[in-house]
Amino acid sequence: MINFLRNIIVSRSSKMLSYAEFISLVLYHPIYGYYMRKRIKIGSEGDFITSSNVSDIYGRTIAKWYAAIVEEYGINPQICELGAGNGRFAKAFIDEWHEKYRQPLQYYILETSPYHRELQRKSLSFGETVKQIESFDEITPFSGLVFSNELFDALPVHVVEKKQGQLFEVMIGMEGNELVEKAVILQNEQLLSFLKKYQLTLNEGQRIEIPLEMERFLENIAKSLEKGLVVTVDYGYTTEEWMDISRRNGSLRGYYKHQLVKNVLERPGEMDITSHVHFDALIQKGEEVGLHFLSKQRQDEFLLSTGILNELTEHHDPNPFSQVSKRNRAIRSLIMPGSMSSFFHVIMQQKGYSFKVDDLFKCS
Ligand SMILES: C[S@@+](CC[C@H](N)C(=O)[O-])C[C@H]1O[C@@H](n2cnc3c(N)ncnc32)[C@H](O)[C@@H]1O
């Protein structure tokens, strides 16, 4: 991959790539991109773990929550999952639905990675009611639930920093065989207007990621969604949190075999690269395109509101590896203080409805 990147960089008159271009290539190039290659990424044998892969209880709990809303308010029993990874969430959601509810369910998956699409084909029965789609156009106008877990943190971002009172865009160039950062005076109008629009005034020495791709994604969701809910689960910061001194280096980082890698120029194409979501921008952009803000909750609080604790099963089985023990442990690991859930937030937006947040929990 390094030779491939070098060829692109030297062919440019600027001899540089933006960070967003670099991330697009190292994660999503059809041949060399991390997500496009056949190698396990999620779980103990991969590079990182997600809530969907901690236990099926995660997908099952969200299915139960959405089924209750469908029954109470007649919202469409359709879901479009974005960036569904290996399909573990979808499988748990669909299994729960079919075991407990009579309403027919329509499940769409939009996933870029051919490797992950293949894993989904192995674990899910695709047909009329469960479908992989290539683009939103195939299901527009969509009505129901648009769900994603850890999609937005995997989208390409630009990087900007402030030095000696001047804003720079951080680009990627080559020195010998090494990928290196190169700062150029910030001239990209889209980045300047993002900073202005979301009132991100950088402090001296501060670096921040700019998610233009997230804005485009929200526009596409809004165009496709006629009526329904958008539930986005991810880690991220509010504008105030971004400005905290502890975040002055931004949030871009890699994950390789469950180790955090600070230098994202290492191991191109072999490790995941991720950054925190700009929650205020997600909410504000949503409002602009007609996805009206409903709530932002920590994931553990969201799961508690759905009634996940009712799923704990009383048992006296001393075997810690029994199904019941494992399930109870998984539930606790999703809601314990300091568990992974406390780092994630659930953002809910709505279109064509005027729910209050309590409306969506009183039925579960
Ligand atoms: C961090 S993984 C999360 C997977 C899964 N949601 C989970 O909870 O385990 C991000 C997933 O989003 C997919 N993805 C990234 N960009 C995408 C896009 N533009 N459209 C659809 N899927 C995308 C990646 O291929 C990957 O499968």
CSV table of C-alpha atoms and ligand atoms in Angstrom, one decimal, residues 28 35 42 48 50 52-53 81 83-85 110-113 116 149-151 153-155 217, ligand 1:
chain,number,residue,atom,x,y,z
A,28,TYR,CA,-11.8,2.2,1.7
A,35,TYR,CA,-12.3,-2.3,5.5
A,42,ILE,CA,-14.2,-6.8,14.8
A,48,PHE,CA,-11.5,-3.6,17.9
A,50,THR,CA,-18.2,-2.8,19.2
A,52,SER,CA,-23.1,-5.1,18.8
A,53,ASN,CA,-20.3,-7.7,19.1
A,81,GLU,CA,-28.9,-0.1,9.2
A,83,GLY,CA,-22.3,0.4,8.3
A,84,ALA,CA,-23.6,-2.9,9.7
A,85,GLY,CA,-20.1,-4.5,9.9
A,110,LEU,CA,-26.1,-0.3,3.6
A,111,GLU,CA,-22.5,-1.5,4.0
A,112,THR,CA,-19.4,-0.4,2.0
A,113,SER,CA,-17.1,-3.3,2.8
A,116,HIS,CA,-18.4,-7.4,5.7
A,149,ASN,CA,-23.5,2.0,15.5
A,150,GLU,CA,-20.0,3.3,15.1
A,151,LEU,CA,-20.4,4.4,11.5
A,153,ASP,CA,-16.4,7.6,13.6
A,154,ALA,CA,-15.2,5.6,10.6
A,155,LEU,CA,-15.8,8.3,8.0
A,217,PHE,CA,-24.1,11.5,5.0
B,1,LIG,C1,-16.5,0.6,13.1
B,1,LIG,S1,-17.4,-0.5,12.0
B,1,LIG,C2,-18.9,-0.7,12.9
B,1,LIG,C3,-19.6,-2.0,12.5
B,1,LIG,C4,-20.9,-2.3,13.2
B,1,LIG,N1,-21.9,-1.2,13.1
B,1,LIG,C5,-20.8,-2.8,14.6
B,1,LIG,O1,-21.4,-2.2,15.5
B,1,LIG,O2,-20.0,-3.7,14.8
B,1,LIG,C6,-17.8,0.6,10.7
B,1,LIG,C7,-18.5,0.0,9.5
B,1,LIG,O3,-19.1,1.0,8.7
B,1,LIG,C8,-18.8,0.7,7.3
B,1,LIG,N2,-18.8,1.9,6.5
B,1,LIG,C9,-17.9,2.9,6.5
B,1,LIG,N3,-18.3,3.9,5.6
B,1,LIG,C10,-19.5,3.5,5.1
B,1,LIG,C11,-20.4,4.1,4.2
B,1,LIG,N4,-20.1,5.3,3.6
B,1,LIG,N5,-21.5,3.5,3.9
B,1,LIG,C12,-21.8,2.3,4.5
B,1,LIG,N6,-21.0,1.6,5.4
B,1,LIG,C13,-19.8,2.2,5.7
B,1,LIG,C14,-17.4,0.0,7.4
B,1,LIG,O4,-17.2,-0.8,6.2
B,1,LIG,C15,-17.6,-0.9,8.7
B,1,LIG,O5,-18.2,-2.1,8.4
